[in-house]
JSON list of C-alpha atoms in Angstrom, two decimals:
[
{"chain": "Y", "resi": 1, "resn": "UNK", "atom": "CA", "xyz": [82.08, -11.95, 211.05]},
{"chain": "Y", "resi": 2, "resn": "UNK", "atom": "CA", "xyz": [80.95, -10.95, 214.82]},
{"chain": "Y", "resi": 3, "resn": "UNK", "atom": "CA", "xyz": [79.59, -14.09, 216.41]},
{"chain": "Y", "resi": 4, "resn": "UNK", "atom": "CA", "xyz": [79.96, -12.96, 219.50]},
{"chain": "Y", "resi": 5, "resn": "UNK", "atom": "CA", "xyz": [76.83, -10.36, 218.96]},
{"chain": "Y", "resi": 6, "resn": "UNK", "atom": "CA", "xyz": [74.45, -13.99, 218.32]},
{"chain": "Y", "resi": 7, "resn": "UNK", "atom": "CA", "xyz": [76.40, -16.49, 220.85]},
{"chain": "Y", "resi": 8, "resn": "UNK", "atom": "CA", "xyz": [77.80, -14.16, 223.34]},
{"chain": "Y", "resi": 9, "resn": "UNK", "atom": "CA", "xyz": [76.80, -17.20, 225.97]},
{"chain": "Y", "resi": 10, "resn": "UNK", "atom": "CA", "xyz": [77.85, -20.23, 223.76]},
{"chain": "Y", "resi": 11, "resn": "UNK", "atom": "CA", "xyz": [82.40, -19.64, 223.44]},
{"chain": "Y", "resi": 12, "resn": "UNK", "atom": "CA", "xyz": [82.28, -22.79, 221.01]},
{"chain": "Y", "resi": 13, "resn": "UNK", "atom": "CA", "xyz": [80.03, -21.02, 218.24]},
{"chain": "Y", "resi": 14, "resn": "UNK", "atom": "CA", "xyz": [82.06, -17.42, 218.41]},
{"chain": "Y", "resi": 15, "resn": "UNK", "atom": "CA", "xyz": [84.76, -19.34, 216.37]},
{"chain": "Y", "resi": 16, "resn": "UNK", "atom": "CA", "xyz": [83.59, -19.17, 212.28]},
{"chain": "Y", "resi": 17, "resn": "UNK", "atom": "CA", "xyz": [84.88, -22.69, 211.73]},
{"chain": "Y", "resi": 18, "resn": "UNK", "atom": "CA", "xyz": [83.41, -24.36, 214.79]},
{"chain": "Y", "resi": 19, "resn": "UNK", "atom": "CA", "xyz": [79.98, -23.06, 214.13]},
{"chain": "Y", "resi": 20, "resn": "UNK", "atom": "CA", "xyz": [79.98, -23.95, 210.22]},
{"chain": "Y", "resi": 21, "resn": "UNK", "atom": "CA", "xyz": [81.27, -27.54, 211.04]},
{"chain": "Y", "resi": 22, "resn": "UNK", "atom": "CA", "xyz": [78.32, -27.83, 213.29]},
{"chain": "Y", "resi": 23, "resn": "UNK", "atom": "CA", "xyz": [75.71, -26.29, 211.44]},
{"chain": "Y", "resi": 24, "resn": "UNK", "atom": "CA", "xyz": [77.15, -28.87, 208.44]},
{"chain": "Y", "resi": 25, "resn": "UNK", "atom": "CA", "xyz": [76.99, -31.64, 211.03]},
{"chain": "Y", "resi": 26, "resn": "UNK", "atom": "CA", "xyz": [73.37, -30.57, 211.94]},
{"chain": "Y", "resi": 27, "resn": "UNK", "atom": "CA", "xyz": [71.80, -29.62, 208.53]},
{"chain": "Y", "resi": 28, "resn": "UNK", "atom": "CA", "xyz": [69.06, -32.13, 208.85]},
{"chain": "Y", "resi": 29, "resn": "UNK", "atom": "CA", "xyz": [68.18, -31.88, 212.54]},
{"chain": "Y", "resi": 30, "resn": "UNK", "atom": "CA", "xyz": [65.74, -29.54, 211.91]},
{"chain": "Y", "resi": 31, "resn": "UNK", "atom": "CA", "xyz": [65.16, -27.96, 215.55]},
{"chain": "Y", "resi": 32, "resn": "UNK", "atom": "CA", "xyz": [69.05, -27.06, 215.95]},
{"chain": "Y", "resi": 33, "resn": "UNK", "atom": "CA", "xyz": [68.95, -25.59, 212.24]},
{"chain": "Y", "resi": 34, "resn": "UNK", "atom": "CA", "xyz": [66.13, -23.36, 213.10]},
{"chain": "Y", "resi": 35, "resn": "UNK", "atom": "CA", "xyz": [67.54, -22.85, 216.83]},
{"chain": "Y", "resi": 36, "resn": "UNK", "atom": "CA", "xyz": [70.53, -21.06, 215.17]},
{"chain": "Y", "resi": 37, "resn": "UNK", "atom": "CA", "xyz": [68.98, -19.52, 212.33]},
{"chain": "Y", "resi": 38, "resn": "UNK", "atom": "CA", "xyz": [66.80, -17.91, 214.84]},
{"chain": "Y", "resi": 39, "resn": "UNK", "atom": "CA", "xyz": [69.75, -16.43, 216.53]},
{"chain": "Y", "resi": 40, "resn": "UNK", "atom": "CA", "xyz": [70.89, -15.11, 213.73]},
{"chain": "Y", "resi": 41, "resn": "UNK", "atom": "CA", "xyz": [68.31, -13.18, 212.99]},
{"chain": "Y", "resi": 42, "resn": "UNK", "atom": "CA", "xyz": [67.41, -11.85, 216.29]},
{"chain": "Y", "resi": 43, "resn": "UNK", "atom": "CA", "xyz": [70.72, -10.98, 217.42]},
{"chain": "Y", "resi": 44, "resn": "UNK", "atom": "CA", "xyz": [73.21, -10.71, 214.87]},
{"chain": "Y", "resi": 45, "resn": "UNK", "atom": "CA", "xyz": [74.27, -8.27, 211.89]},
{"chain": "Y", "resi": 46, "resn": "UNK", "atom": "CA", "xyz": [72.08, -8.71, 208.54]},
{"chain": "Y", "resi": 47, "resn": "UNK", "atom": "CA", "xyz": [75.57, -8.92, 206.63]},
{"chain": "Y", "resi": 48, "resn": "UNK", "atom": "CA", "xyz": [76.66, -12.03, 208.70]},
{"chain": "Y", "resi": 49, "resn": "UNK", "atom": "CA", "xyz": [73.34, -13.83, 208.31]},
{"chain": "Y", "resi": 50, "resn": "UNK", "atom": "CA", "xyz": [73.37, -14.02, 204.51]},
{"chain": "Y", "resi": 51, "resn": "UNK", "atom": "CA", "xyz": [76.62, -15.44, 204.55]},
{"chain": "Y", "resi": 52, "resn": "UNK", "atom": "CA", "xyz": [75.14, -18.04, 206.73]},
{"chain": "Y", "resi": 53, "resn": "UNK", "atom": "CA", "xyz": [71.66, -18.44, 205.30]},
{"chain": "Y", "resi": 54, "resn": "UNK", "atom": "CA", "xyz": [70.37, -17.97, 201.97]},
{"chain": "Y", "resi": 55, "resn": "UNK", "atom": "CA", "xyz": [67.26, -15.89, 201.54]},
{"chain": "Y", "resi": 56, "resn": "UNK", "atom": "CA", "xyz": [65.35, -18.75, 200.45]},
{"chain": "Y", "resi": 57, "resn": "UNK", "atom": "CA", "xyz": [66.18, -20.53, 203.59]},
{"chain": "Y", "resi": 58, "resn": "UNK", "atom": "CA", "xyz": [64.86, -17.47, 205.92]},
{"chain": "Y", "resi": 59, "resn": "UNK", "atom": "CA", "xyz": [61.94, -16.97, 203.74]},
{"chain": "Y", "resi": 60, "resn": "UNK", "atom": "CA", "xyz": [61.18, -20.64, 204.17]},
{"chain": "Y", "resi": 61, "resn": "UNK", "atom": "CA", "xyz": [61.55, -21.01, 207.80]},
{"chain": "Y", "resi": 62, "resn": "UNK", "atom": "CA", "xyz": [60.58, -17.28, 209.13]},
{"chain": "Y", "resi": 63, "resn": "UNK", "atom": "CA", "xyz": [57.15, -18.51, 210.50]},
{"chain": "Y", "resi": 64, "resn": "UNK", "atom": "CA", "xyz": [58.82, -21.25, 212.64]},
{"chain": "Y", "resi": 65, "resn": "UNK", "atom": "CA", "xyz": [61.10, -19.11, 214.30]},
{"chain": "Y", "resi": 66, "resn": "UNK", "atom": "CA", "xyz": [60.91, -18.33, 217.64]},
{"chain": "Y", "resi": 67, "resn": "UNK", "atom": "CA", "xyz": [62.04, -14.62, 217.50]},
{"chain": "Y", "resi": 68, "resn": "UNK", "atom": "CA", "xyz": [60.15, -11.41, 218.37]},
{"chain": "Y", "resi": 69, "resn": "UNK", "atom": "CA", "xyz": [58.10, -9.48, 216.46]},
{"chain": "Y", "resi": 70, "resn": "UNK", "atom": "CA", "xyz": [60.15, -6.51, 215.84]},
{"chain": "Y", "resi": 71, "resn": "UNK", "atom": "CA", "xyz": [62.86, -9.48, 214.13]},
{"chain": "Y", "resi": 72, "resn": "UNK", "atom": "CA", "xyz": [60.31, -10.80, 211.99]},
{"chain": "Y", "resi": 73, "resn": "UNK", "atom": "CA", "xyz": [59.03, -7.64, 210.73]},
{"chain": "Y", "resi": 74, "resn": "UNK", "atom": "CA", "xyz": [62.47, -6.43, 210.12]},
{"chain": "Y", "resi": 75, "resn": "UNK", "atom": "CA", "xyz": [63.00, -9.88, 208.24]},
{"chain": "Y", "resi": 76, "resn": "UNK", "atom": "CA", "xyz": [60.21, -9.58, 206.15]},
{"chain": "Y", "resi": 77, "resn": "UNK", "atom": "CA", "xyz": [60.86, -6.17, 204.78]},
{"chain": "Y", "resi": 78, "resn": "UNK", "atom": "CA", "xyz": [64.60, -7.34, 203.95]},
{"chain": "Y", "resi": 79, "resn": "UNK", "atom": "CA", "xyz": [63.46, -10.32, 202.06]},
{"chain": "Y", "resi": 80, "resn": "UNK", "atom": "CA", "xyz": [60.34, -8.28, 200.39]},
{"chain": "Y", "resi": 81, "resn": "UNK", "atom": "CA", "xyz": [63.61, -5.68, 199.09]},
{"chain": "Y", "resi": 82, "resn": "UNK", "atom": "CA", "xyz": [66.26, -8.27, 198.09]},
{"chain": "Y", "resi": 83, "resn": "UNK", "atom": "CA", "xyz": [63.98, -10.31, 196.35]}
]
């Protein structure tokens, strides 16, 4: 998984195990969870994003995310094709 693309500015999240542990610990903290999802949808590879987040999670939250219009359009198309 290429986490340097997503977290170039957060060294601690470039380690997959640390990131997964952090996500697990913050699963119920919506603002943190959505922030990480936003980073993946904006900067991550699709294959990496789908290892962390399900299509259902992305679809449920896409309109809440602070991502560019281009990324939102791309992900809505991906959701449409993969459903």
